[in-house]
Tab-separated table of C-alpha atoms in Angstrom:
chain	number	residue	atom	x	y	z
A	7	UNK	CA	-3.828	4.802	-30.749
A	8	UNK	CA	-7.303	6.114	-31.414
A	9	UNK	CA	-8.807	4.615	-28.614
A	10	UNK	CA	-5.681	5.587	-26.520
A	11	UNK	CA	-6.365	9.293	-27.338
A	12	UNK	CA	-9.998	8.959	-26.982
A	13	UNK	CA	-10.147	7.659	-23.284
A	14	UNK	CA	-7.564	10.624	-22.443
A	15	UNK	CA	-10.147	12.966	-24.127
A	16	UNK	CA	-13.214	11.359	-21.985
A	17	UNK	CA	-10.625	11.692	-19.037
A	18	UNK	CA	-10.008	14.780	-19.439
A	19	UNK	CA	-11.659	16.544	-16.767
A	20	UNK	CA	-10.329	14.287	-14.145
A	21	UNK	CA	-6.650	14.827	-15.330
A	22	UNK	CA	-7.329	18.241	-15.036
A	23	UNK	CA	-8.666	18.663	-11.190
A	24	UNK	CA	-6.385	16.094	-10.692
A	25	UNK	CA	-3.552	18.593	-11.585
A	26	UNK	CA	-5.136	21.570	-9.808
A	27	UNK	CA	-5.427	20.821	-6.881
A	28	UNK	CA	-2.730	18.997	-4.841
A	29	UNK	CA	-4.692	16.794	-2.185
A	30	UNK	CA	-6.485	14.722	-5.300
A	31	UNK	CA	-4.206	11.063	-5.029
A	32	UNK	CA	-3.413	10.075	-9.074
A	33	UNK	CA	-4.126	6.587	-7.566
A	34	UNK	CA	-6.097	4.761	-5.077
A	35	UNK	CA	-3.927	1.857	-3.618
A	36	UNK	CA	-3.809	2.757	-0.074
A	37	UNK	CA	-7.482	2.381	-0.182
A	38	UNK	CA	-7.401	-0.860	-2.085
A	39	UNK	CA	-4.954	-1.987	0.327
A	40	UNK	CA	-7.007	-1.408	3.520
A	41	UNK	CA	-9.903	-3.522	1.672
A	42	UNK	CA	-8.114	-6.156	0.176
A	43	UNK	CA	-8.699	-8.312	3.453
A	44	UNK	CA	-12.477	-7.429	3.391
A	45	UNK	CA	-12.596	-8.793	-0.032
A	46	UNK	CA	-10.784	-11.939	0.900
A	47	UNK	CA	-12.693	-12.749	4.236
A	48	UNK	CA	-15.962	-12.276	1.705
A	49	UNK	CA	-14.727	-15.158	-0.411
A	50	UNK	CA	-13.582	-17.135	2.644
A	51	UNK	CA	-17.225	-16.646	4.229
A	52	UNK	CA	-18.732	-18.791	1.350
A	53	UNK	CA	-17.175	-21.622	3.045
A	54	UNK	CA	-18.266	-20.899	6.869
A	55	UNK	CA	-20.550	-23.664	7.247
A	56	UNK	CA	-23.682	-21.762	7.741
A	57	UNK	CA	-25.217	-17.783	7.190
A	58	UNK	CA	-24.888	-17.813	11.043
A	59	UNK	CA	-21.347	-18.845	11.389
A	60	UNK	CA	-20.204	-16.217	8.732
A	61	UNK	CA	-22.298	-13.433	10.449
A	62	UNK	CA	-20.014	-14.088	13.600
A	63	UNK	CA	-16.784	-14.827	11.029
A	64	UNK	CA	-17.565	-11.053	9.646
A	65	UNK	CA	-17.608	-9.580	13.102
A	66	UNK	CA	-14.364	-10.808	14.295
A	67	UNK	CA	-12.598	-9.533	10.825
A	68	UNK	CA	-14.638	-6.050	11.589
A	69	UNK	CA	-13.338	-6.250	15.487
A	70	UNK	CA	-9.783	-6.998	14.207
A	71	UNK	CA	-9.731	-4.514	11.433
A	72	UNK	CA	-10.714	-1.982	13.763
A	73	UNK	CA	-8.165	-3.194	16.453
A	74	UNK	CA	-5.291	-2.668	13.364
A	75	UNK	CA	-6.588	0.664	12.415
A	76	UNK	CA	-6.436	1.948	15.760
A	77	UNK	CA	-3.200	0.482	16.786
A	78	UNK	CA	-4.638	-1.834	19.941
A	79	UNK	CA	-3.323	-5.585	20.253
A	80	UNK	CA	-6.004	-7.290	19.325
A	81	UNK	CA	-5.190	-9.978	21.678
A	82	UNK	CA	-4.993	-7.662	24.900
A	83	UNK	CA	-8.773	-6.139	23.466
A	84	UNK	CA	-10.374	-9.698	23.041
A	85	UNK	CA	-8.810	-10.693	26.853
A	86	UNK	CA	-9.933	-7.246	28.092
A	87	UNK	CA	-13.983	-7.532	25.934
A	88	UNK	CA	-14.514	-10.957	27.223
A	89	UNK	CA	-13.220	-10.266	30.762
A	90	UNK	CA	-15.742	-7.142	30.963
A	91	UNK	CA	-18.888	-8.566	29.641
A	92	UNK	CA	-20.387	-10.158	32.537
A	93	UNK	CA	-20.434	-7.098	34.443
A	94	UNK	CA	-21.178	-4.379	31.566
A	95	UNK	CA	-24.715	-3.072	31.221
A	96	UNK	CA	-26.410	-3.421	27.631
A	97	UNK	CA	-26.380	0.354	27.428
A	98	UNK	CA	-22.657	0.392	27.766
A	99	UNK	CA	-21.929	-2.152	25.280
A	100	UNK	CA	-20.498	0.699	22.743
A	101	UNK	CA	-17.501	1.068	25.362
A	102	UNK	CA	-16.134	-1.909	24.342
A	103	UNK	CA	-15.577	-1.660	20.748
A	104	UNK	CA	-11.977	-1.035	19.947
A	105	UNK	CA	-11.613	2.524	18.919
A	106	UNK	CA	-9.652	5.340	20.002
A	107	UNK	CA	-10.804	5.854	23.320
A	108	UNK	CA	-10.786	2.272	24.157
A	109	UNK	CA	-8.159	1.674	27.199
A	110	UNK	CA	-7.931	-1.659	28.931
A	111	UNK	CA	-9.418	-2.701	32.429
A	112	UNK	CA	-6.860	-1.880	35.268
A	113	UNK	CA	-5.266	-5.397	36.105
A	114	UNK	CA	-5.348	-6.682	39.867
A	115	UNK	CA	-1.956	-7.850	40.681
């Protein structure tokens, strides 16, 4: 019980802006939820082969996170990247990471 009472002591402060203002979360598992793939991917990359081959393993989780957090179908984005590569300029690379303003290539039908 000592201990119990001690930590809440050593707490304390934290409980207390915690309770005063209203936008402080009493726990973090939405965040620990967004990373918990990160975390997993770095475990899987220990078994990519080669440093190289997990470089490229840690961009495509990155590109797919991104595509998830900005609600694009990954697929559709990937199609769309690699269709617009050959013709984009290096100084226009940025406009195809997935991000909010990303909108696909008009198709020709």
């Amino acid at each position: 019980m000592g201990q119990a009472f001690t930590y809440a002591q050593n707490q304390w402060p934290t409980l207390v802006a915690l309770f005063q203002d209203g936008r402080l979360l009493i726990d973090n598992n939405h965040i620990e939820n967004k990373i918990r793939p990160l975390a997993l991917g770095r475990k899987n990359y220990l078994f990519a082969g080669s440093h190289e081959a997990a470089q490229r393993a840690a961009m495509i989780y990155s590109f797919m996170a991104s595509c998830k957090e900005h609600q694009i179908n990954p697929y559709q984005w990937l199609k769309d990247t690699l269709d617009r590569i050959p013709d984009t300029k290096l100084s226009e690379l940025h406009t195809l990471i997935p991000s909010p303003q990303w909108e696909p290539m008009e198709q020709n039908t």
